C-alpha positions as a Markdown table, in Angstrom:
| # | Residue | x | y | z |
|---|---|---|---|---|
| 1 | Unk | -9.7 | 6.3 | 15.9 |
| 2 | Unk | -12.0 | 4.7 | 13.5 |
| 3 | Unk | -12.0 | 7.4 | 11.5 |
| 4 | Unk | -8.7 | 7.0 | 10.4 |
| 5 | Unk | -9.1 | 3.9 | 8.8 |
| 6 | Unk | -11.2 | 5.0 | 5.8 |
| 7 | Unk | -8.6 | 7.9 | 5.6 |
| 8 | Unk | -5.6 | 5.3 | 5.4 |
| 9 | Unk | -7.7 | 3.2 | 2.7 |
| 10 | Unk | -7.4 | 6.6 | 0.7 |
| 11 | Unk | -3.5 | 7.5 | 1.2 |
| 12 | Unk | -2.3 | 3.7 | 0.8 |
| 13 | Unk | -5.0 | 2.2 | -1.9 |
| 14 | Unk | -6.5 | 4.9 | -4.0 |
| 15 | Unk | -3.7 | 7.7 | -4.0 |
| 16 | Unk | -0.7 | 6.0 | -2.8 |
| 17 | Unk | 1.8 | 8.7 | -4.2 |
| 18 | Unk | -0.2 | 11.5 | -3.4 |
| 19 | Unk | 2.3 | 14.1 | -1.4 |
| 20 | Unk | 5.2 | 16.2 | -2.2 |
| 21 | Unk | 8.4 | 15.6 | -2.6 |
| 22 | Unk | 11.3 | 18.0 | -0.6 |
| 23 | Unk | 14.2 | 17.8 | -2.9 |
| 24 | Unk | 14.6 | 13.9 | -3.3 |
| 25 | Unk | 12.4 | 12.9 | -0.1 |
| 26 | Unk | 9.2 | 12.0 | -1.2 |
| 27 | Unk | 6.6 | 13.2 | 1.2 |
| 28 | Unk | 3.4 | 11.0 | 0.5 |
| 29 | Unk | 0.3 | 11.4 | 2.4 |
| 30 | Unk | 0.4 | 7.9 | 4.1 |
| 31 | Unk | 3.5 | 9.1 | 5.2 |
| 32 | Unk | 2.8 | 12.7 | 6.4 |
| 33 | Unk | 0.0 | 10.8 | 8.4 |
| 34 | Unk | 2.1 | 8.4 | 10.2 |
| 35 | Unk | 4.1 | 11.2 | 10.9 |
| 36 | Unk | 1.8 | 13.1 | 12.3 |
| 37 | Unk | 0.0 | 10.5 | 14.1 |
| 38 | Unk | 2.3 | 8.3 | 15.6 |
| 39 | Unk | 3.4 | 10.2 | 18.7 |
| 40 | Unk | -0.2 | 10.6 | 19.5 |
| 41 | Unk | -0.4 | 6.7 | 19.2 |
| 42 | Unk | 2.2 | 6.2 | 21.2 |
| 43 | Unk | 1.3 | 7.7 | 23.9 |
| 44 | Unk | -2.5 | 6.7 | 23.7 |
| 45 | Unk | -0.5 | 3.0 | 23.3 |
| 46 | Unk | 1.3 | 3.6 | 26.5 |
| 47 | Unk | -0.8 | 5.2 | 28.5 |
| 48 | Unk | -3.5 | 1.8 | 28.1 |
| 49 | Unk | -0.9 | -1.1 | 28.6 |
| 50 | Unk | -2.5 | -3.6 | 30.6 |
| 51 | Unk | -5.8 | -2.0 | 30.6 |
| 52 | Unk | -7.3 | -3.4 | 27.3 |
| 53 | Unk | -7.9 | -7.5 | 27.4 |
| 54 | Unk | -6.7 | -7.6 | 23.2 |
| 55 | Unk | -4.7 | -10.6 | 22.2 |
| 56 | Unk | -0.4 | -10.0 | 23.3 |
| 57 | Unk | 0.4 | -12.2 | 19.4 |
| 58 | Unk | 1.0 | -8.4 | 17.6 |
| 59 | Unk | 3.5 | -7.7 | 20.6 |
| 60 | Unk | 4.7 | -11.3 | 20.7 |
| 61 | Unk | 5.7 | -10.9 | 16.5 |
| 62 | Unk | 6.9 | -7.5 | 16.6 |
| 63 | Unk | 9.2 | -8.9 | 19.7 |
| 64 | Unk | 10.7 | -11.9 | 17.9 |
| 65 | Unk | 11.8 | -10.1 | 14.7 |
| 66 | Unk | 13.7 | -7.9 | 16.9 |
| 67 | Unk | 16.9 | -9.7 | 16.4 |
| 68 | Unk | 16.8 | -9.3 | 12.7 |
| 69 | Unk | 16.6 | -4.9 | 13.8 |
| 70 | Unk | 19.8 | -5.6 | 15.9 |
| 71 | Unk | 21.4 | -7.4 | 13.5 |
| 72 | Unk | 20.9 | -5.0 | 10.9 |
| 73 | Unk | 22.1 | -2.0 | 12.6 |
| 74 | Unk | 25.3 | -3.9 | 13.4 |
| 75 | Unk | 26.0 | -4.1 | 9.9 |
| 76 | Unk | 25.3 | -0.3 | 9.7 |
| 77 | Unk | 27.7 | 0.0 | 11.9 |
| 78 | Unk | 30.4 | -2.0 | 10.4 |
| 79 | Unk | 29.8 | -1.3 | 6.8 |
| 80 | Unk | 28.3 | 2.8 | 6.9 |
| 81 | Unk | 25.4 | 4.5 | 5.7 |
| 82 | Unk | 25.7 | 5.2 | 1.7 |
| 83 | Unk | 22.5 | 7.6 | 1.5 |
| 84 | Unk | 21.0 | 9.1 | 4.7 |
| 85 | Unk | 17.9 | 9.7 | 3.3 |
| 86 | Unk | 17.1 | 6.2 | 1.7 |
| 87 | Unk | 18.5 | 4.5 | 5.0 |
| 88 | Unk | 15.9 | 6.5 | 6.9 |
| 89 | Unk | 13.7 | 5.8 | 4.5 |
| 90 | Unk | 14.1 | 2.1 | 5.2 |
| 91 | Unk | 13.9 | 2.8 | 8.9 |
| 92 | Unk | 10.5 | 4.0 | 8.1 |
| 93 | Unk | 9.4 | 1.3 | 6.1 |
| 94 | Unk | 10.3 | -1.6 | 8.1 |
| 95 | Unk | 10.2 | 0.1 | 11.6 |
| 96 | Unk | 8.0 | 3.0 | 12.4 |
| 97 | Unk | 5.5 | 1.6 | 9.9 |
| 98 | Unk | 4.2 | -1.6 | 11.4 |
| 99 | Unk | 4.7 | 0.0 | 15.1 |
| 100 | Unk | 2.4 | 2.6 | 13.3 |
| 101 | Unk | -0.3 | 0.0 | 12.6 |
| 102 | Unk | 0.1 | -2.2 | 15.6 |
| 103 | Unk | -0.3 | 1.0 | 17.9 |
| 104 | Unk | -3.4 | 1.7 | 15.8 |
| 105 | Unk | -5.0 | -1.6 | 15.4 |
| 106 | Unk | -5.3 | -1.5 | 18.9 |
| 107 | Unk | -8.0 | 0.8 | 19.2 |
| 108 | Unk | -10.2 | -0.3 | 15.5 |
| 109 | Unk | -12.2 | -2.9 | 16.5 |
| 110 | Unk | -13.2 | -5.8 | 13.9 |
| 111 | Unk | -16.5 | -4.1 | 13.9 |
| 112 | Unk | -15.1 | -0.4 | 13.1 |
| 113 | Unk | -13.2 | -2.4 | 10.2 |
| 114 | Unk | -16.3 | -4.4 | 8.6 |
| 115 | Unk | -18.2 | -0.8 | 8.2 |
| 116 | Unk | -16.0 | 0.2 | 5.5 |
| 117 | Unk | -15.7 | -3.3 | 3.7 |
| 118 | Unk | -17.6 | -0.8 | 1.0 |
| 119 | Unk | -15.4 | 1.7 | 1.3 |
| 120 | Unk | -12.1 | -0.6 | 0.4 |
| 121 | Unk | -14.5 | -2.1 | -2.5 |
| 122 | Unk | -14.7 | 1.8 | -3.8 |
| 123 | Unk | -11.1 | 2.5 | -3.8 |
| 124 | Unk | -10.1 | -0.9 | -5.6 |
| 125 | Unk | -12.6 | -0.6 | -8.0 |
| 126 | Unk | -11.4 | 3.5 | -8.8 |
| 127 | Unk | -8.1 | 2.9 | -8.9 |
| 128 | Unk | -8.3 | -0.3 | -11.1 |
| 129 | Unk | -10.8 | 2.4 | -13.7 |
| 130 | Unk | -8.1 | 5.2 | -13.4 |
| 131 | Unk | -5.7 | 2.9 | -14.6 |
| 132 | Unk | -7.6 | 1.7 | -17.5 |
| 133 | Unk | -8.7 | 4.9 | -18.4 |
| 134 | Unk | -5.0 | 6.4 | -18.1 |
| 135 | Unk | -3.8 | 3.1 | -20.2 |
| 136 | Unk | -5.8 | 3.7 | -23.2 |
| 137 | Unk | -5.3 | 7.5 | -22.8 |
| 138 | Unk | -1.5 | 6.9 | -23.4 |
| 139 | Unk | -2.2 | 4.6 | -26.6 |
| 140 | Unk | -4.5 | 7.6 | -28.1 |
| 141 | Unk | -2.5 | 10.7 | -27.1 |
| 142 | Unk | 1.3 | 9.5 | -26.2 |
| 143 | Unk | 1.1 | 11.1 | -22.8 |
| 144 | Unk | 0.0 | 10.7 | -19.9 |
| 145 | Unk | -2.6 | 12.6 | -17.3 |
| 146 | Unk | -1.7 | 13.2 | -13.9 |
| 147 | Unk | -3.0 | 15.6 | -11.2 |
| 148 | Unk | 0.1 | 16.9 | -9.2 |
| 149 | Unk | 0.1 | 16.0 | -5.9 |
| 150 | Unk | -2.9 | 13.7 | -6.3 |
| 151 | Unk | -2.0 | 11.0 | -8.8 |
| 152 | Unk | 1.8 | 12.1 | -8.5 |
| 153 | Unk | 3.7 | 13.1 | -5.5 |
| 154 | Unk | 4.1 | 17.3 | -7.0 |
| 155 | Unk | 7.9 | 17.9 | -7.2 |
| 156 | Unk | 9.4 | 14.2 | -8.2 |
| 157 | Unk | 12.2 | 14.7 | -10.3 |
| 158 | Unk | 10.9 | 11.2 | -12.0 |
| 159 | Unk | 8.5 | 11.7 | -14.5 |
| 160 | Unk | 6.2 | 8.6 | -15.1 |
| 161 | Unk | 7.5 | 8.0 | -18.4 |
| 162 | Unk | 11.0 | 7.4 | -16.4 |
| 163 | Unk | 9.7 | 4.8 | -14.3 |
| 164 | Unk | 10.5 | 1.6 | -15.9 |
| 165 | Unk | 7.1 | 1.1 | -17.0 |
| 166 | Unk | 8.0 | 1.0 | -20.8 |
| 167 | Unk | 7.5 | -2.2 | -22.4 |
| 168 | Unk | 8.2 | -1.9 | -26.0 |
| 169 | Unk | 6.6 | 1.1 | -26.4 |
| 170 | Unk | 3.9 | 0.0 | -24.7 |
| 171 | Unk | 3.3 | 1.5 | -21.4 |
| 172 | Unk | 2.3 | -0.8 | -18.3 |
| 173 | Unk | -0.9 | 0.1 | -16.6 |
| 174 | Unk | -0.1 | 1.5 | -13.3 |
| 175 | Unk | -2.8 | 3.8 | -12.2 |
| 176 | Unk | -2.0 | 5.9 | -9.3 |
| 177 | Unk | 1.2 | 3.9 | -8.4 |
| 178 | Unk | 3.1 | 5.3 | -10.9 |
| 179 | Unk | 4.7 | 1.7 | -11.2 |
| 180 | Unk | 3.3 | -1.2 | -12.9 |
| 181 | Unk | 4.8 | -3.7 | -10.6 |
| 182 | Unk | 4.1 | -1.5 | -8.1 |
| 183 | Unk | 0.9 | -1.7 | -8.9 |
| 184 | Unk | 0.3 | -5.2 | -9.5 |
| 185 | Unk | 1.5 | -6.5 | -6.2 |
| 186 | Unk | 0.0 | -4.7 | -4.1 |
| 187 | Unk | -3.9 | -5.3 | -5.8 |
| 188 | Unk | -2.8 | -8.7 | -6.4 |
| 189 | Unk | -2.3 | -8.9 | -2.1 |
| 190 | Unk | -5.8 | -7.4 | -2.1 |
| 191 | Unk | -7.2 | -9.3 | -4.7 |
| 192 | Unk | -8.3 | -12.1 | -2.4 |
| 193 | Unk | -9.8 | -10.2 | 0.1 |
| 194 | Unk | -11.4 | -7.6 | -2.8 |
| 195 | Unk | -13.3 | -10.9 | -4.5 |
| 196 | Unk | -14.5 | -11.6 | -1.3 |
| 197 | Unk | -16.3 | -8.7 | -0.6 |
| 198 | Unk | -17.0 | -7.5 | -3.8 |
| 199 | Unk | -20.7 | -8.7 | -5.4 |
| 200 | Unk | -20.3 | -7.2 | -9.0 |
| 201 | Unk | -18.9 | -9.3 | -11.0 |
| 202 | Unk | -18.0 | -6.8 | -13.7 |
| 203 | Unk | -16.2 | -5.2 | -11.0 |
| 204 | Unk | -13.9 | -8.1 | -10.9 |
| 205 | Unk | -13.4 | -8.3 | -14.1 |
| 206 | Unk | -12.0 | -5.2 | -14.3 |
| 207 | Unk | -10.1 | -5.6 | -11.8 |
| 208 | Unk | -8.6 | -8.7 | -13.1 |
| 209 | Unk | -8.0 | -6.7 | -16.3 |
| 210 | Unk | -5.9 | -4.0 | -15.0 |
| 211 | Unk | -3.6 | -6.7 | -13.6 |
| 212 | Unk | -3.3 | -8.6 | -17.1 |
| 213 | Unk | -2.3 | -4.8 | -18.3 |
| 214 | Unk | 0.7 | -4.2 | -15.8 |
| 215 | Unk | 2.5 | -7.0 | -18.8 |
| 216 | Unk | 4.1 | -8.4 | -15.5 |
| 217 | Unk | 4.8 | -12.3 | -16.0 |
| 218 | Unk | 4.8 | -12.1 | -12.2 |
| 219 | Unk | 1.5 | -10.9 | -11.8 |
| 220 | Unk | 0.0 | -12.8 | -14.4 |
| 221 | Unk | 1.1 | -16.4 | -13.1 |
| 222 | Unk | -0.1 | -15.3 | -9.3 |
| 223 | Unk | -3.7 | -14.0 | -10.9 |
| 224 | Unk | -3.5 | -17.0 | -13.0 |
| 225 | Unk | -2.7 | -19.5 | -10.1 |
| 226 | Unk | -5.6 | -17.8 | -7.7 |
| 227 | Unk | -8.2 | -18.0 | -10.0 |
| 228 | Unk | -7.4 | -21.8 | -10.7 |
| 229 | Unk | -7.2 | -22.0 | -7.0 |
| 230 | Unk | -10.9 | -20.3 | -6.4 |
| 231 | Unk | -12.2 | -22.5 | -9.8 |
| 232 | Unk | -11.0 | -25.9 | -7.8 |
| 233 | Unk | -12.4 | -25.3 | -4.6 |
């Protein structure tokens, strides 16, 4: 099961919106992999209850924000589904997803994790270069490169250009997430754990960089109120 790990840091960091999409469902790899591996989880999940000696507090969590499921399909119930295929969409997100990553967390050790710190570094640094690289290839040519199915999911019927990231004629940096905000959260959640790890400074740097070039106010007071935090203690 280890081996899954590096592929996850791949589909969810470096090419989140990799995939295809059938009509308006966006197939991404991180989802075609949950997907695919989540009955096999489950039953490898089952089949060991009570056998490994693991900590219960995943099971405990998942348990107590069980409510907030039941309430929620009440008011399904009561007030309809609008789209199908964004409600299942949010089932995914905030259902089969973490029981996707509690299932599997139970068979990576700590160990198995710490031998791809490098790996993570890798795919934070490339996506961080891609999306400087992409940003200044906008400002010189007015369009934007993108590898089908790679750096886009092939068949969106957004195009980048219609995905909010215009500021003024300026676009946001947004890299493989096709978003700036996107983009700029999710790093940002990383960024901690990235400057951590990471022993280049330049590295970080550039890292920090592509955050300042999302032009997200948001982004920039949470970089800016880290960094004062890491300068103060």
């Amino acid at each position: 099961m280890k081996y899954i790990y590096p592929i996850l840091l791949i589909s969810m960091i470096a090419f989140p919106k990799s995939g295809i999409a059938i009509g308006k469902i966006p197939l991404n790899s991180i989802t075609i992999l949950i997907i695919s591996l989540f009955p096999i989880l489950l039953l490898k999940y089952v089949v060991n209850i009570g056998k490994t000696k693991s900590s219960n507090l995943p099971e405990i969590y998942f348990l107590l924000i069980l409510p907030f499921y039941f309430l929620l399909f009440i008011f399904n119930i009561f007030n309809g589904i609008e789209n199908l295929s964004s409600y299942f969409g949010f089932i995914f997100s905030v259902i089969i997803t973490p029981l996707f990553f509690l299932m599997l967390f139970r068979f990576i050790s700590y160990q198995n994790i710490r031998e791809y710190d490098n790996f993570f570094i890798n795919c934070v640094r490339f996506v961080a270069i891609y999306g400087i690289l992409l940003f200044i290839y906008k400002v010189l040519t007015g369009s934007f490169f993108e590898v089908p199915g790679l750096t886009t999911t092939y068949g969106a019927a957004i195009e980048l250009e219609d995905r909010m990231n215009d500021r003024g004629g300026i676009f946001k940096l947004f890299s493989t997430f096709n978003n700036g905000n996107l983009y700029g959260l999710s790093i940002l959640m990383l960024f901690p754990l990235y400057t951590f790890l990471e022993k280049n400074k330049l590295f970080v740097l550039i890292v920090s960089l592509s955050l300042i070039l999302t032009f997200s106010r948001t982004i920039w007071v949470l970089l800016f109120l880290y960094l004062l935090y890491t300068a103060i203690t």
